[in-house]
Tab-separated table of C-alpha atoms in Angstrom:
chain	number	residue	atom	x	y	z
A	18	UNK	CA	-22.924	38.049	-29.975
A	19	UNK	CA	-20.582	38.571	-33.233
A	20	UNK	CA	-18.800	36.223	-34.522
A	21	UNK	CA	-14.874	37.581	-32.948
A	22	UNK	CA	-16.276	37.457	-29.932
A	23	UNK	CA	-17.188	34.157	-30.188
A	24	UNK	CA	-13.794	32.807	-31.016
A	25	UNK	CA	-12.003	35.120	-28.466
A	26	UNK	CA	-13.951	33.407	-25.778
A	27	UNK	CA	-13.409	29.599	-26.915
A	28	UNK	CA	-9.720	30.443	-27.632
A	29	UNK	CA	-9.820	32.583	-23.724
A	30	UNK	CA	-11.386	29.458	-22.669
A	31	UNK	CA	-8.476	26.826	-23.969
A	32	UNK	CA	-5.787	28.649	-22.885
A	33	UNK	CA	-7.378	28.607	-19.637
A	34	UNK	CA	-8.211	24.691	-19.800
A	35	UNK	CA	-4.951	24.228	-21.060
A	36	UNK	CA	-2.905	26.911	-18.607
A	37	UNK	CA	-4.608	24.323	-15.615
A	38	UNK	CA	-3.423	20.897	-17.115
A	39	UNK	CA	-0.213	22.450	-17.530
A	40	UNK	CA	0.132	23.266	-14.509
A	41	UNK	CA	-1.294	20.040	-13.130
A	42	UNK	CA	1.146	18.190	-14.866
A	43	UNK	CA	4.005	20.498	-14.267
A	44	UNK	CA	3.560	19.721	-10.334
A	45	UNK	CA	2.865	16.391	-11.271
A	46	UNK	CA	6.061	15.983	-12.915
A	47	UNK	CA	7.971	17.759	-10.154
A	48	UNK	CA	6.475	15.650	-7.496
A	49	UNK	CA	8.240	12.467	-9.327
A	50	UNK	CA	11.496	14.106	-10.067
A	51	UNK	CA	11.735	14.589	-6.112
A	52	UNK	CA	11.050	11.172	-4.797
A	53	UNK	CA	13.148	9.777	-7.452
A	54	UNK	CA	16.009	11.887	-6.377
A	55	UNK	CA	15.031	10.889	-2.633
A	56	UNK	CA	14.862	6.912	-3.824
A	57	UNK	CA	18.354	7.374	-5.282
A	58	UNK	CA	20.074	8.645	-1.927
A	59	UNK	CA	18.077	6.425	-0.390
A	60	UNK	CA	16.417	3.498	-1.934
A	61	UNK	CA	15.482	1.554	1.034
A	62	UNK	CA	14.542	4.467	3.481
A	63	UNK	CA	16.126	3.165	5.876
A	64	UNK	CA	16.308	5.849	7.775
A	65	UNK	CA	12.479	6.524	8.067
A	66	UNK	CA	12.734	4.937	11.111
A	67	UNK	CA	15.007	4.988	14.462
A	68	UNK	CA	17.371	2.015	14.177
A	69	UNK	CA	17.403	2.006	18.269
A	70	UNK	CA	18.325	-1.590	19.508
A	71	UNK	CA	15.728	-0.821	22.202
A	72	UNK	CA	13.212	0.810	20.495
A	73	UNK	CA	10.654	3.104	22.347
A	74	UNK	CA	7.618	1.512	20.869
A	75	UNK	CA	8.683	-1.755	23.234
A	76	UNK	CA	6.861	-0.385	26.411
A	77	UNK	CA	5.220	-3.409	28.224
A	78	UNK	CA	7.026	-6.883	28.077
A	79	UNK	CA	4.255	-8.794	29.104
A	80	UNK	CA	2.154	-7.037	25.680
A	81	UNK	CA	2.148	-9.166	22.437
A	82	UNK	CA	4.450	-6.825	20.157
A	83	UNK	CA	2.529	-6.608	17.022
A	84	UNK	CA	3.867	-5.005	13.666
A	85	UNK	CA	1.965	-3.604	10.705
A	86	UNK	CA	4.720	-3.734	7.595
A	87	UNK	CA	4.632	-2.739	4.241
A	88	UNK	CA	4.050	-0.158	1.950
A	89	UNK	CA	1.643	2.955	1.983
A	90	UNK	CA	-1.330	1.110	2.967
A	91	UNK	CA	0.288	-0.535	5.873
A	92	UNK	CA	1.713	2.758	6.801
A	93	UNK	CA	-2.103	4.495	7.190
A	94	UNK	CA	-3.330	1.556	9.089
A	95	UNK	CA	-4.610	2.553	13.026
A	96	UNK	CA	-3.886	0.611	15.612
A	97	UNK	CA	-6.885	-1.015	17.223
A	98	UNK	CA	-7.794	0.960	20.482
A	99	UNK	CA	-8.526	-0.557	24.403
A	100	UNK	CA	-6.905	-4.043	23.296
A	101	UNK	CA	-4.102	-3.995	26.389
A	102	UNK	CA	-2.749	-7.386	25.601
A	103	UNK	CA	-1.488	-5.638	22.323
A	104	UNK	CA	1.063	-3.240	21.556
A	105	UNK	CA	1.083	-1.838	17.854
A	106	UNK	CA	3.923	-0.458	16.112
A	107	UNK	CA	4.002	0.573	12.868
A	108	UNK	CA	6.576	0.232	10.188
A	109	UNK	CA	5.074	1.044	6.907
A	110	UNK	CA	7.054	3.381	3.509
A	111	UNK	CA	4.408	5.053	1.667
A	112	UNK	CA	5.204	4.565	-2.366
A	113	UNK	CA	7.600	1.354	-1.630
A	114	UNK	CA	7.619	-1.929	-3.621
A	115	UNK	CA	7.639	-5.641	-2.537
A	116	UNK	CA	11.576	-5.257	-3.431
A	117	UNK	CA	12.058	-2.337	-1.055
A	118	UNK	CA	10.602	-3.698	1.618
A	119	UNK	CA	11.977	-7.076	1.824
A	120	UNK	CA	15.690	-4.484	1.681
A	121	UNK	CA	14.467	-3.532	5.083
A	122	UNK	CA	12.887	-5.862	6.765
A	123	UNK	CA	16.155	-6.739	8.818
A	124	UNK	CA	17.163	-3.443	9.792
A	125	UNK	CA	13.147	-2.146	10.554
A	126	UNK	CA	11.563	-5.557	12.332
A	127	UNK	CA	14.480	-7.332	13.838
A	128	UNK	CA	15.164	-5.088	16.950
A	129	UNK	CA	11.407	-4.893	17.471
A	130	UNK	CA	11.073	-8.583	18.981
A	131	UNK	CA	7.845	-9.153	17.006
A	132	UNK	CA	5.339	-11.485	17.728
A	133	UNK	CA	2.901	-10.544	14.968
A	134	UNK	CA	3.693	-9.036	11.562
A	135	UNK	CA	0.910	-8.010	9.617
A	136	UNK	CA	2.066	-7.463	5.713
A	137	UNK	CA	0.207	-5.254	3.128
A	138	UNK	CA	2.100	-4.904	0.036
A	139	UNK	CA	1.858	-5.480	-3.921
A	140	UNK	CA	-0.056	-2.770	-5.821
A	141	UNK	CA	2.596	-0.634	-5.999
A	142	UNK	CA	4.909	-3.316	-8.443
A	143	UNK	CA	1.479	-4.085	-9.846
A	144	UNK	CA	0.016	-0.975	-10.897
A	145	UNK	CA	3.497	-0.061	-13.090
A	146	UNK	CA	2.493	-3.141	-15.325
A	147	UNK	CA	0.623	-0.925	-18.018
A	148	UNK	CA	3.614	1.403	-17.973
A	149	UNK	CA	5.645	-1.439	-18.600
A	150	UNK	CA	3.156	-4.083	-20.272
A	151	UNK	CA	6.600	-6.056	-21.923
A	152	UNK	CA	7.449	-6.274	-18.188
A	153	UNK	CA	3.956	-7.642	-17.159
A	154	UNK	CA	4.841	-11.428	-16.330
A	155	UNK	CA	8.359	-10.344	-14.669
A	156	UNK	CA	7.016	-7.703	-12.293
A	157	UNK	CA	3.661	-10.670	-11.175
A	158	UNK	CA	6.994	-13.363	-10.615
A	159	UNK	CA	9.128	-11.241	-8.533
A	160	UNK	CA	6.284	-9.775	-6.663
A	161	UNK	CA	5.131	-12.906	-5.600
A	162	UNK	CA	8.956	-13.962	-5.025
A	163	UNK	CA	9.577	-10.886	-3.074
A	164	UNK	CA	6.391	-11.629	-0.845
A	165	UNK	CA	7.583	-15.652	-0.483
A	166	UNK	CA	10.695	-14.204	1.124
A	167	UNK	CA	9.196	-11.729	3.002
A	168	UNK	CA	6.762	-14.425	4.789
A	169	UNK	CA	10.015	-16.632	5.132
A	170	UNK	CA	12.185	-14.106	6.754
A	171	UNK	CA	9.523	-13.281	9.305
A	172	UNK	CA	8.752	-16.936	10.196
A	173	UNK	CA	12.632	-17.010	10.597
A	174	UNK	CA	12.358	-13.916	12.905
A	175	UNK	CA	10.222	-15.994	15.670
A	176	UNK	CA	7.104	-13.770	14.284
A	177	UNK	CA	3.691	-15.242	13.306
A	178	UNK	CA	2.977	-13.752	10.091
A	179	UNK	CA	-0.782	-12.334	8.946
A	180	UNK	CA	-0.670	-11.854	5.196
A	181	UNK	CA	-3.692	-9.801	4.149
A	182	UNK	CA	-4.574	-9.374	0.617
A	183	UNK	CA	-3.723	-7.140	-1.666
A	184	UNK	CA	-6.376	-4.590	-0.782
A	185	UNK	CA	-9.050	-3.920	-3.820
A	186	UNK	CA	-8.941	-0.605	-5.323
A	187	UNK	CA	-11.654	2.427	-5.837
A	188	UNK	CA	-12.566	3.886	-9.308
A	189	UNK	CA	-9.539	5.485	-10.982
A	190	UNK	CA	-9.711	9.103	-11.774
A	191	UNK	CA	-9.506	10.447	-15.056
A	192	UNK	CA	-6.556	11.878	-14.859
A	193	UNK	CA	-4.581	8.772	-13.871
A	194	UNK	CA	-5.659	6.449	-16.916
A	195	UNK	CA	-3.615	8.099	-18.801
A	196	UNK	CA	-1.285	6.048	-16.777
A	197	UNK	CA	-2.922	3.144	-15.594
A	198	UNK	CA	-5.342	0.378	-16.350
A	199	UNK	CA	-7.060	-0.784	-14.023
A	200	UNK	CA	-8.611	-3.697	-15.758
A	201	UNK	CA	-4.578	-4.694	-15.635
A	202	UNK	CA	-4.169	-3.948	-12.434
A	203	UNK	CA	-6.736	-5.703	-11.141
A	204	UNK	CA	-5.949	-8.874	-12.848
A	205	UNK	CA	-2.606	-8.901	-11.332
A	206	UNK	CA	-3.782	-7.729	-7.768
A	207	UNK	CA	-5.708	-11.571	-8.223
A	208	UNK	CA	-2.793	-13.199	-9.505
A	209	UNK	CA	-1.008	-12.536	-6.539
A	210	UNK	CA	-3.413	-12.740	-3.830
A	211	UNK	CA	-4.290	-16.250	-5.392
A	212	UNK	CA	-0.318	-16.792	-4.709
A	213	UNK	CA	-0.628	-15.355	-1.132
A	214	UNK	CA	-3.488	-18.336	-0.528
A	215	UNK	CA	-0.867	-20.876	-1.313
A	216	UNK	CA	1.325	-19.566	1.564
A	217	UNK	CA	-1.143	-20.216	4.394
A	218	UNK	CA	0.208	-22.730	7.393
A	219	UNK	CA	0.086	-22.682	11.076
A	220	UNK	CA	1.866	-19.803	11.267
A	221	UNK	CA	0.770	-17.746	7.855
A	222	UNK	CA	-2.627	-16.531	8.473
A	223	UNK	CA	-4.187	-15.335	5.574
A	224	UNK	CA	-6.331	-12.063	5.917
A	225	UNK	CA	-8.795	-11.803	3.066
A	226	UNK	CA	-9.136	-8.108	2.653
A	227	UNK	CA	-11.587	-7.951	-0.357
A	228	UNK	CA	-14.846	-9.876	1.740
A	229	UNK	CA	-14.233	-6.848	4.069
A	230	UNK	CA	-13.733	-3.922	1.557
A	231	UNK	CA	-14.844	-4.507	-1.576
A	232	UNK	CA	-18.795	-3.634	-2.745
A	233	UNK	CA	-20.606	-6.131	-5.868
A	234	UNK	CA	-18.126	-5.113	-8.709
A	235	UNK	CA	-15.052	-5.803	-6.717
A	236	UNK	CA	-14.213	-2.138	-5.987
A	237	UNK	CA	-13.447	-0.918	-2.794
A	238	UNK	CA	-17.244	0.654	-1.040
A	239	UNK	CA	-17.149	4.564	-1.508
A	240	UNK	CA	-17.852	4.347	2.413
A	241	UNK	CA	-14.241	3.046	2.756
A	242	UNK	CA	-12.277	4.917	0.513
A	243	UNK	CA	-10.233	8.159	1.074
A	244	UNK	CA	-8.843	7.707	-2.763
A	245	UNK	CA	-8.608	5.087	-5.642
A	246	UNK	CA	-5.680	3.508	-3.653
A	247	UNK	CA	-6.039	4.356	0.224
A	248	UNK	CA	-8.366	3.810	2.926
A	249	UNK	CA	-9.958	5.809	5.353
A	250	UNK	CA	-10.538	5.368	9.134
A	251	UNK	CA	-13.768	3.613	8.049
A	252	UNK	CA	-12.443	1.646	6.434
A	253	UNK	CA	-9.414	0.569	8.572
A	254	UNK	CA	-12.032	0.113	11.233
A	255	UNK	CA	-14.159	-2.446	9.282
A	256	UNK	CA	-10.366	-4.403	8.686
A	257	UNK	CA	-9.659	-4.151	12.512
A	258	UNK	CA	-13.274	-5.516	13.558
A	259	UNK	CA	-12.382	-8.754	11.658
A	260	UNK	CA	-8.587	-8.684	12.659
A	261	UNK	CA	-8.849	-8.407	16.186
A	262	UNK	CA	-10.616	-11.984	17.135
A	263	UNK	CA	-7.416	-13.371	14.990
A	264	UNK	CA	-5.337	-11.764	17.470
A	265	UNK	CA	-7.119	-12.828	20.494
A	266	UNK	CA	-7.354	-16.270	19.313
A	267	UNK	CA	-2.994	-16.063	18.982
């Protein structure tokens, strides 16, 4: 092989590597100009859900209405199955921080009557600390703040409240350290969940997510994990086989 042809197939090949990150990036980029467009009309998403006074999910009066709340990893959580003294409903924003859904909590868990709340939220405030590292010790205080409230609204709502952990994550992909840190993230993911200890009374159960999920180096167990940040039905199932005697014992 001469010499030209050499360098026509390593430039052939860069454009090509470089055509697919563009490309990557450019629907990347797109995909963040939408939802920020959609968080500015609306920032609370309000609307995600029927704002019924009698909602539909309300079926059986006699059932223990029981609410999963929270962010994206809330959202993805099934319902146990064949528990008939339960009924599930599910009120979880993919993408939304602690902020957001303390904004909603009225308008999304009030009409539902709740007996049980189960909250899963934090990483999302957390994992924007290494884009905003002069932020870092703002976004931990109102995170926790945010959660504090959240906990105290619900108690105020009649509700027992089960506050799980912030969930561990899975090994971040290459392509997202150009944006994130774990190391930082994780740090702040314990920060908070030692906060979310300090909240635990009669009625604040604390659910320790990380016994359940995480393998010896913290991470979540490659069994459980559909990406770095979300579960999969495995690994919902191993949460519900430790939630469930909570619930039975309420």
């Amino acid at each position: 092989m001469n010499k030209n042809k050499l360098i026509i197939i390593c430039l052939s090949i860069i454009i090509l590597v470089s055509v697919g990150l563009n490309f990557l990036f450019f629907n990347r980029s797109r995909k963040f100009y939408l939802q920020l467009n959609s968080l500015q009309l609306n920032p609370l998403a309000i609307k995600f859900y029927p704002m019924d006074t009698n909602p539909k999910e309300i079926k059986n009066p006699n059932q223990k209405n029981v609410v999963f709340f929270g962010e994206s990893r809330a959202r993805g959580w099934n319902s146990p199955k064949d528990f008939d003294d339960f009924n599930f409903i599910n009120r979880g924003i993919s993408g939304q921080t602690t902020a957001q859904v303390l904004g909603r909590l009225n308008q999304h868990i009030k009409p539902l009557s709740a007996d049980i709340i189960i909250v899963q939220i934090g990483v999302n405030d957390l994992y924007r600390i290494p884009i905003f590292p002069d932020n870092k010790e703002t976004i931990i205080y109102d995170c926790k703040s945010n959660i504090k409230e959240i906990v105290s609204q619900s108690r105020q709502l009649g509700a027992v409240v089960i506050m799980t952990t912030i969930f561990p994550i899975a090994e971040v992909p290459l392509e997202r350290k150009f944006f994130w840190s774990p190391d930082i993230v994780v740090k702040g993911i314990k920060e908070v969940n030692d906060f979310i200890y300090s909240l635990e009374n009669e009625d604040v159960i604390i659910f320790d997510t990380k016994a359940i999920l995480a393998n010896e180096q913290g991470k979540v167990r490659e069994e459980y994990s559909r990406d770095f940040l979300h579960l999969n039905r495995a690994g919902y199932k191993a949460l519900n086989d430790k939630l469930m005697p909570i619930l039975q014992e309420l």
